[in-house]
Coordinates of C-alpha atoms and ligand atoms in Angstrom, one line a residue:
X113 CA 3.3 7.4 -36.4
X114 CA 0.4 7.3 -33.9
X115 CA -2.4 5.2 -35.6
X116 CA -5.9 6.8 -35.6
X117 CA -7.3 4.0 -33.5
X118 CA -4.4 4.2 -30.9
X119 CA -6.8 4.3 -27.9
X120 CA -8.4 1.0 -29.0
X121 CA -5.1 -0.7 -29.7
X122 CA -3.7 0.4 -26.3
X123 CA -6.7 -0.7 -24.4
X124 CA -6.8 -4.2 -26.1
X125 CA -3.0 -4.6 -25.5
X126 CA -3.4 -3.7 -21.9
X127 CA -6.2 -6.3 -21.5
X128 CA -4.1 -8.9 -23.3
X129 CA -1.2 -8.3 -20.9
X130 CA -3.4 -8.8 -17.8
X131 CA -4.1 -5.2 -16.7
X132 CA -7.5 -5.0 -15.2
X133 CA -8.1 -1.4 -16.3
X134 CA -6.5 1.2 -18.5
X135 CA -7.0 5.0 -19.2
X136 CA -5.1 8.0 -20.7
X137 CA -4.6 11.4 -19.2
X138 CA -3.1 14.5 -20.6
X139 CA 0.1 15.6 -18.8
X140 CA -1.4 18.3 -16.5
X141 CA -1.6 19.3 -12.9
X142 CA -4.3 16.9 -11.3
X143 CA -7.1 18.1 -9.1
X144 CA -6.3 18.9 -5.5
X145 CA -2.5 18.8 -6.2
X146 CA -2.4 22.3 -4.6
X147 CA -3.2 20.8 -1.3
X148 CA 0.0 18.8 -1.1
X149 CA 1.8 21.8 0.4
X150 CA -0.8 22.1 3.1
X151 CA -0.6 18.4 3.8
X152 CA 3.3 18.5 4.3
X153 CA 3.0 21.7 6.3
X154 CA 0.9 19.8 8.9
X155 CA 3.7 17.1 8.9
X156 CA 1.1 14.4 8.0
X157 CA 3.9 12.6 6.1
X158 CA 5.8 11.8 9.2
X159 CA 9.3 10.6 8.5
X160 CA 8.7 10.0 4.8
X161 CA 11.0 13.0 4.1
X162 CA 11.2 12.0 0.3
X163 CA 7.6 13.0 0.1
X164 CA 8.5 16.6 1.0
X165 CA 11.5 16.8 -1.3
X166 CA 10.5 19.2 -4.2
X167 CA 6.7 18.9 -3.8
X168 CA 6.2 21.1 -7.0
X169 CA 7.6 18.5 -9.1
X170 CA 5.5 15.9 -7.6
X171 CA 2.4 17.9 -8.2
X172 CA 3.1 18.5 -11.8
X173 CA 4.0 15.7 -14.2
X174 CA 5.4 18.1 -16.8
X175 CA 8.0 19.4 -14.1
X176 CA 9.0 15.8 -13.4
X177 CA 9.3 14.9 -17.1
X178 CA 9.3 18.1 -19.4
X179 CA 8.9 15.9 -22.6
X180 CA 5.7 14.2 -21.2
X181 CA 2.6 14.9 -23.2
X182 CA 0.3 11.9 -22.2
X183 CA 0.1 9.6 -19.3
X184 CA -1.0 6.0 -19.7
X185 CA -2.6 4.7 -16.4
X186 CA -2.9 1.0 -15.7
X187 CA -4.4 -0.9 -12.8
X188 CA -4.1 -4.5 -11.5
X189 CA -6.4 -5.6 -8.7
X190 CA -4.7 -6.9 -5.6
X191 CA -7.9 -8.1 -3.8
X192 CA -7.6 -11.4 -1.8
X193 CA -10.8 -12.3 -0.1
X194 CA -9.8 -15.8 1.4
X195 CA -9.0 -15.8 5.1
X196 CA -5.3 -15.6 6.1
X197 CA -3.3 -18.7 5.9
X198 CA -1.4 -18.1 9.1
X199 CA -1.3 -16.1 12.3
X200 CA -0.7 -12.3 11.6
X201 CA -2.3 -10.5 8.7
X202 CA -0.5 -9.1 5.8
X203 CA -2.1 -6.4 3.5
X204 CA -3.5 -8.1 0.3
X205 CA -1.1 -6.3 -2.0
X206 CA 1.9 -7.8 -0.1
X207 CA 0.9 -11.4 0.2
X208 CA 2.5 -12.6 -3.0
X209 CA 5.3 -11.3 -5.3
X210 CA 6.4 -7.6 -5.5
X211 CA 3.8 -5.7 -7.5
X212 CA 6.4 -3.2 -8.5
X213 CA 8.2 -5.9 -10.6
X214 CA 4.9 -7.4 -11.8
X215 CA 3.6 -4.0 -13.1
X216 CA 7.0 -2.9 -14.6
X217 CA 7.2 -6.0 -16.7
X218 CA 3.7 -5.6 -18.1
X219 CA 4.3 -1.8 -18.7
X220 CA 7.5 -2.6 -20.6
X221 CA 5.3 -5.1 -22.7
X222 CA 2.7 -2.5 -23.3
X223 CA 5.3 0.2 -24.4
X224 CA 7.2 -2.3 -26.7
X225 CA 3.9 -3.3 -28.4
X226 CA 2.6 0.3 -28.9
X227 CA 4.7 3.5 -27.9
X228 CA 8.0 2.2 -29.2
X229 CA 6.8 1.2 -32.6
X230 CA 4.8 4.4 -32.9
X231 CA 8.1 6.3 -32.5
X232 CA 7.5 7.5 -29.0
X233 CA 9.7 7.8 -25.9
X234 CA 8.4 6.5 -22.6
X235 CA 9.2 6.2 -18.9
X236 CA 7.8 3.6 -16.6
X237 CA 6.6 4.7 -13.1
X238 CA 5.2 2.4 -10.4
X239 CA 4.9 3.9 -6.9
X240 CA 8.3 5.3 -6.4
X241 CA 8.5 8.2 -8.9
X242 CA 7.5 11.7 -7.7
X243 CA 4.0 11.7 -9.1
X244 CA 0.6 12.0 -7.5
X245 CA -0.6 8.7 -8.9
X246 CA -4.1 8.6 -7.4
X247 CA -5.2 12.0 -8.8
X248 CA -3.5 11.1 -12.2
X249 CA -5.5 7.9 -12.3
X250 CA -8.7 9.8 -11.6
X251 CA -7.9 12.2 -14.4
X252 CA -7.4 9.2 -16.8
X253 CA -11.0 8.1 -16.0
X254 CA -10.1 5.0 -13.8
X255 CA -12.3 6.1 -10.9
X256 CA -12.3 8.9 -8.2
X257 CA -10.2 9.6 -5.1
X258 CA -12.4 8.4 -2.2
X259 CA -12.7 9.6 1.3
X260 CA -10.0 7.1 2.3
X261 CA -7.8 9.0 -0.2
X262 CA -7.5 5.9 -2.5
X263 CA -8.5 5.6 -6.1
X264 CA -11.9 3.9 -6.1
X265 CA -12.8 1.9 -9.3
X266 CA -16.5 1.0 -10.1
X267 CA -15.6 -2.6 -10.6
X268 CA -12.5 -3.2 -8.6
X269 CA -13.2 -0.8 -5.6
X270 CA -10.1 0.3 -3.7
X271 CA -7.9 -2.6 -4.7
X272 CA -6.1 -1.5 -7.9
X273 CA -2.4 -1.2 -7.8
X274 CA -1.4 1.6 -10.3
X275 CA 1.3 1.6 -13.0
X276 CA 2.1 4.5 -15.4
X277 CA 3.7 5.1 -18.8
X278 CA 4.7 8.8 -19.4
X279 CA 5.2 9.4 -23.1
X280 CA 6.0 12.3 -25.5
X281 CA 3.3 11.1 -27.8
X282 CA 0.0 13.1 -28.0
X283 CA -2.7 10.5 -27.3
X284 CA -6.5 10.9 -27.0
X285 CA -7.3 11.5 -23.3
X286 CA -10.2 9.8 -21.4
X287 CA -12.8 11.7 -19.4
X288 CA -12.3 12.0 -15.6
X289 CA -14.9 10.2 -13.5
X290 CA -16.8 12.1 -10.7
X291 CA -16.9 11.4 -7.0
X292 CA -19.3 8.5 -6.0
X293 CA -18.6 8.4 -2.2
X294 CA -21.9 10.4 -1.5
X295 CA -22.8 10.2 2.2
X296 CA -20.8 7.1 3.0
X297 CA -18.3 7.3 5.8
X298 CA -17.5 3.6 6.2
X299 CA -13.8 3.9 5.7
X300 CA -13.5 6.8 8.1
X301 CA -15.5 5.1 10.8
X302 CA -13.6 1.7 10.4
X303 CA -10.0 3.0 10.7
X304 CA -8.7 1.6 14.0
X305 CA -6.4 4.6 14.6
X306 CA -8.6 7.4 13.5
X307 CA -6.1 8.4 10.9
X308 CA -8.4 10.7 8.9
X309 CA -8.6 14.1 10.4
X310 CA -11.1 14.9 7.8
X311 CA -12.6 13.1 4.8
X312 CA -10.1 12.7 1.8
X313 CA -7.2 13.6 4.1
X314 CA -4.9 11.1 5.9
X315 CA -2.5 11.7 8.7
X316 CA 0.0 9.0 7.7
X317 CA 1.6 9.2 11.2
X318 CA -1.4 7.5 12.6
X319 CA -1.9 5.0 9.7
X320 CA -1.0 1.4 10.4
X321 CA 0.4 1.0 6.9
X322 CA 2.8 3.7 7.7
X323 CA 3.7 2.6 11.2
X324 CA 4.2 -1.1 10.1
X325 CA 6.1 -0.4 6.8
X326 CA 7.6 3.1 6.5
X327 CA 8.3 4.1 10.2
X328 CA 11.8 3.1 11.1
X329 CA 11.7 3.4 14.9
X330 CA 9.7 1.9 17.7
X331 CA 6.0 1.6 17.2
X332 CA 4.5 4.3 19.6
X333 CA 3.0 2.6 22.5
X334 CA -0.6 4.0 21.9
X335 CA -0.6 2.2 18.5
X336 CA 0.6 -1.2 19.6
X337 CA -2.7 -2.6 20.8
X338 CA -4.5 -1.0 17.8
X339 CA -2.2 -3.0 15.4
X340 CA -4.1 -6.2 16.5
X341 CA -2.8 -8.9 14.3
X342 CA -1.6 -6.6 11.5
X343 CA 2.0 -7.5 10.6
X344 CA 2.4 -5.5 7.4
X345 CA 0.2 -2.8 6.2
X346 CA -3.6 -2.5 6.8
X347 CA -6.6 -3.1 4.6
X348 CA -9.4 -1.9 7.0
X349 CA -10.5 1.2 5.1
X350 CA -10.4 -0.9 1.7
X351 CA -12.4 -3.8 3.0
X352 CA -15.3 -1.9 4.3
X353 CA -15.8 0.1 1.0
X354 CA -19.3 -0.7 -0.6
X355 CA -17.6 -0.4 -4.1
X356 CA -16.4 -3.9 -3.3
X357 CA -19.7 -5.3 -4.2
X358 CA -18.7 -6.2 -7.7
X359 CA -14.9 -6.8 -7.0
X360 CA -13.3 -10.1 -7.8
X361 CA -10.2 -11.4 -6.3
X362 CA -6.9 -10.6 -8.1
X363 CA -6.5 -12.5 -11.4
X364 CA -2.8 -11.9 -11.4
X365 CA -1.4 -15.3 -10.4
X366 CA 2.0 -13.8 -9.0
X367 CA 0.0 -12.0 -6.4
X368 CA -1.4 -15.3 -4.9
X369 CA -0.7 -15.4 -1.2
X370 CA 2.6 -17.3 -0.3
X371 CA 2.6 -19.8 2.6
X372 CA 4.7 -18.6 5.5
X373 CA 6.1 -20.3 8.6
X374 CA 4.5 -19.4 12.0
X375 CA 5.4 -16.1 13.8
X376 CA 7.3 -18.0 16.6
X377 CA 9.6 -19.6 14.0
X378 CA 10.2 -16.2 12.1
X379 CA 11.2 -14.6 15.4
X380 CA 14.4 -16.7 15.4
X381 CA 15.5 -15.7 12.0
X382 CA 18.8 -13.9 11.1
X383 CA 19.2 -11.4 8.2
X384 CA 20.2 -14.1 5.8
X385 CA 17.2 -16.3 6.5
X386 CA 14.9 -13.2 6.3
X387 CA 16.3 -12.2 2.9
X388 CA 16.1 -15.6 1.4
X389 CA 12.5 -16.0 2.6
X390 CA 11.2 -12.5 1.4
X391 CA 13.3 -11.7 -1.7
X392 CA 11.1 -10.6 -4.5
X393 CA 8.2 -9.6 -2.2
X394 CA 7.3 -6.2 -0.8
X395 CA 8.3 -7.4 2.7
X396 CA 12.0 -7.6 1.6
X397 CA 12.2 -3.8 1.8
X398 CA 11.2 -3.8 5.5
X399 CA 14.4 -5.7 6.4
X400 CA 14.8 -8.3 9.3
X401 CA 14.7 -5.9 12.3
X402 CA 11.4 -4.1 11.5
X403 CA 9.8 -7.4 10.5
X404 CA 10.7 -8.9 13.9
X405 CA 9.5 -5.6 15.6
X406 CA 6.1 -6.1 14.0
X407 CA 5.9 -9.8 14.9
X408 CA 6.6 -8.9 18.6
X409 CA 3.8 -6.4 18.7
X410 CA 1.4 -8.8 17.0
X411 CA 2.3 -11.7 19.4
X412 CA 1.8 -9.2 22.3
X413 CA -1.7 -8.7 21.0
X414 CA -2.8 -12.2 19.9
X415 CA -0.1 -14.5 21.4
X416 CA -0.5 -17.2 24.1
X417 CA 1.6 -18.8 26.8
X418 CA 3.3 -20.9 24.2
X419 CA 4.8 -17.8 22.5
X420 CA 6.6 -16.6 25.6
X421 CA 9.9 -18.7 25.1
X422 CA 10.3 -17.3 21.5
X423 CA 9.6 -13.8 22.8
X424 CA 12.0 -14.2 25.8
X425 CA 14.7 -15.3 23.3
X426 CA 14.1 -12.4 21.1
X427 CA 14.4 -10.1 24.1
X428 CA 18.2 -11.0 23.9
X429 CA 18.5 -9.8 20.3
X430 CA 21.5 -7.7 19.4
X431 CA 19.1 -5.1 17.9
X432 CA 17.6 -2.7 20.5
X433 CA 14.4 -2.3 18.4
X434 CA 13.8 -6.1 18.5
X435 CA 14.9 -6.4 22.0
X436 CA 12.5 -3.7 23.4
X437 CA 9.5 -4.9 21.4
X438 CA 10.1 -8.6 22.3
X439 CA 10.2 -7.6 25.9
X440 CA 7.1 -5.5 25.7
X441 CA 5.2 -8.2 23.8
X442 CA 6.2 -10.8 26.4
X443 CA 5.0 -8.5 29.2
X444 CA 1.6 -8.0 27.6
X445 CA 0.9 -11.7 27.2
X446 CA 2.0 -12.2 30.8
X447 CA -0.1 -9.4 32.1
X448 CA -3.1 -10.9 30.3
X449 CA -2.3 -14.4 31.6
X450 CA -1.8 -13.5 35.2
X451 CA -4.4 -10.7 35.6
X452 CA -7.5 -11.8 37.5
X453 CA -10.2 -12.6 35.0
X454 CA -13.2 -10.3 35.0
X455 CA -16.4 -11.7 36.1
X456 CA -18.1 -13.7 33.4
X457 CA -14.9 -13.6 31.1
X458 CA -13.1 -16.7 29.8
X459 CA -9.7 -17.6 31.3
X460 CA -7.0 -17.8 28.5
Ligands
B12_1583 C1 3.2 7.8 0.5 C2 2.3 6.6 0.2 C3 1.7 6.0 1.3 C4 1.7 6.5 2.7 C5 0.7 7.8 2.8 C6 -0.7 7.4 2.1 C7 -1.5 8.6 1.5 N1 -2.7 8.5 1.6 O1 -0.8 9.5 1.1 C8 1.3 5.3 3.4 C9 2.4 4.5 4.0 C10 0.4 5.6 4.7 C11 0.5 4.5 2.4 C12 -0.4 3.6 2.7 C13 -1.1 2.8 1.8 N2 -0.8 2.7 0.5 CO1 0.5 4.0 -0.4 N3 1.5 5.2 -1.5 C14 2.1 6.3 -1.2 C15 2.6 6.9 -2.4 C16 4.2 6.5 -2.6 C17 2.5 8.5 -2.4 C18 1.2 9.0 -2.0 C19 1.2 10.5 -1.9 O2 1.4 11.2 -2.7 N4 0.6 10.9 -0.6 C20 0.7 12.4 -0.4 C21 -0.8 12.8 0.1 C22 -0.7 14.3 0.2 O3 -1.5 12.4 -1.1 P1 -3.1 12.1 -0.8 O4 -3.4 11.3 0.5 O5 -3.6 11.6 -2.0 O6 -3.6 13.6 -0.4 C23 -4.3 14.4 -1.3 C24 -5.7 14.3 -0.8 O7 -5.8 14.6 0.6 C25 -6.1 15.6 -1.6 N5 -7.3 16.2 -1.1 C26 -7.5 17.1 -0.1 N6 -8.8 17.4 0.1 C27 -9.5 16.8 -0.9 C28 -10.9 16.7 -1.1 C29 -11.2 15.9 -2.2 C30 -12.8 15.9 -2.5 C31 -10.4 15.1 -2.8 C32 -10.9 14.2 -4.0 C33 -9.1 15.1 -2.6 C34 -8.6 15.9 -1.6 O8 -5.1 16.6 -1.6 C35 -4.0 15.8 -1.2 C36 -2.9 16.3 -2.3 O9 -3.2 15.9 -3.6 C37 1.7 6.3 -3.5 C38 2.4 6.2 -4.8 C39 2.5 7.6 -5.6 N7 3.6 7.9 -6.1 O10 1.5 8.3 -5.6 C40 1.3 5.0 -2.9 C41 -0.1 4.5 -3.1 C42 -1.1 5.6 -2.8 N8 -0.3 3.5 -2.1 C43 -1.1 2.5 -2.4 C44 -1.5 1.5 -1.5 C45 -2.0 0.2 -2.1 C46 -1.5 1.7 -0.1 C47 -2.2 0.8 1.0 C48 -3.6 0.4 0.6 C49 -1.3 -0.4 1.4 C50 -1.8 -1.2 2.5 N9 -2.8 -2.0 2.3 O11 -1.2 -1.1 3.6 C51 -2.2 1.9 2.2 C52 -3.6 2.8 2.1 C53 -3.7 3.7 3.3 C54 -4.5 4.9 2.8 N10 -5.8 4.9 3.2 O12 -4.0 5.8 2.1 C55 -1.5 2.6 -3.8 C56 -2.9 3.0 -3.9 C57 -3.7 2.5 -5.1 C58 -5.1 3.1 -5.0 N11 -6.0 2.2 -5.5 O13 -5.3 4.2 -4.7 C59 -0.4 3.7 -4.4 C60 -1.0 4.6 -5.4 C61 0.8 2.8 -5.0 C62 0.5 2.2 -6.4 N12 1.3 2.5 -7.4 O14 -0.3 1.4 -6.5 N13 0.9 4.8 1.2
SF4_1584 S1 -4.8 1.7 6.2 FE1 -5.7 1.1 8.2 S2 -4.8 2.5 9.7 FE2 -4.4 3.3 7.6 S3 -6.0 4.8 7.2 FE3 -6.7 2.8 6.4 S4 -7.8 1.8 8.1 FE4 -6.6 3.5 8.9
SF4_1585 S1 -15.9 3.5 2.2 FE1 -17.4 4.9 1.5 S2 -16.5 6.9 1.8 FE2 -14.8 5.4 1.9 S3 -14.0 5.4 -0.2 FE3 -15.5 3.8 -0.1 S4 -17.4 4.8 -0.8 FE4 -16.0 6.4 -0.3

């Protein structure tokens, strides 16, 4: 039986388990879900074919889980404001342990303390289920979908990682928040690759998070210099958001940044070494070859003479992706080293 004060109990339990925010939505099609078809028709999803698989299920939680009546939405902040520990930037959410595991464990705890004893069935969803998570989080009152397309929370800004419990229990829904982006365009202006064709719409093919994480092949030449020192993901359109003004760093200890070896050392790694270093982190999913691909681009952008031997060695790699990016990275450093300095500029 669902107690009369179910919402209070859920909120208190979520807080005790270390969630930074919590809300409840009724199982319904969220706002703007009808624009998913248009987004896919423009091929903005790039090679993420799984996004185009059955979009009508993705748009409607009841199609995904016909028994679902209520959706519990949770958020854990991933913000890390300290400067990077090493060369090459990793997006805040990926600097520590894998958030999928962290949120799943907490959601299981929440369900076992509430939904299960109340006689409900539940399903845990974190990122990988066919749901439009950001619009659902907005429906549950966590915030609004901002112009950078992310869920913006009044206290935690764009840094929440989202986790969901779909249940067959009827629970009291929260009120959706309204849009508080106003006339601000900071995220759109800050994007290094101009990945927003219009506010609230992302062309993933131009997004550095897509190119460094999801994209399987070579990084297109035009985007390599724009990657700068970004090894994995990108936080540019999060960092500039004025809704960061009250945001604190992540309180989840497992998200604390891990110390990594230097890029030069990682370039010499085989599969086994890569797997042992990154098991249990979001980078593990990338696999060794794409990780080395990204390192080569970053070294090409920020490297020095001392990085050339490591790049030359990687240019003999058995994997053509690594080989080509190592060669190109080495050429870029050499070109910068040996090009005549412009008047007034420093010699590297
Ligand atoms: C695919 C995906 C990506 C892709 C595409 C991103 C995208 N914007 O869709 C790539 C690889 C680029 C990506 C990048 C990142 N991702 Co991602 N990603 C997803 C995933 C799996 C699906 C998102 C999706 O459905 N995209 C489809 C498109 C169509 O959705 P959309 O952009 O929201 O498009 C809608 C709007 O454009 C809307 N719309 C159109 N016009 C208008 C007008 C108005 C006024 C409004 C409000 C809306 C609107 O209509 C569209 C359809 O609903 C979700 C998890 C999930 N299952 O939902 C995580 C998720 C969105 N990602 C997340 C994160 C953390 C990131 C990164 C920050 C990681 C990083 N630092 O590198 C970046 C952020 C880049 C960015 N600005 O979006 C978090 C975001 C949490 C939050 N606070 O919002 C999620 C929710 C995962 C999670 N469980 O925490 N991601
Ligand atoms: S994550 Fe980076 S590249 Fe992607 S849209 Fe945001 S600012 Fe642009
Ligand atoms: S930077 Fe400005 S426009 Fe972008 S999401 Fe934040 S408030 Fe909205």
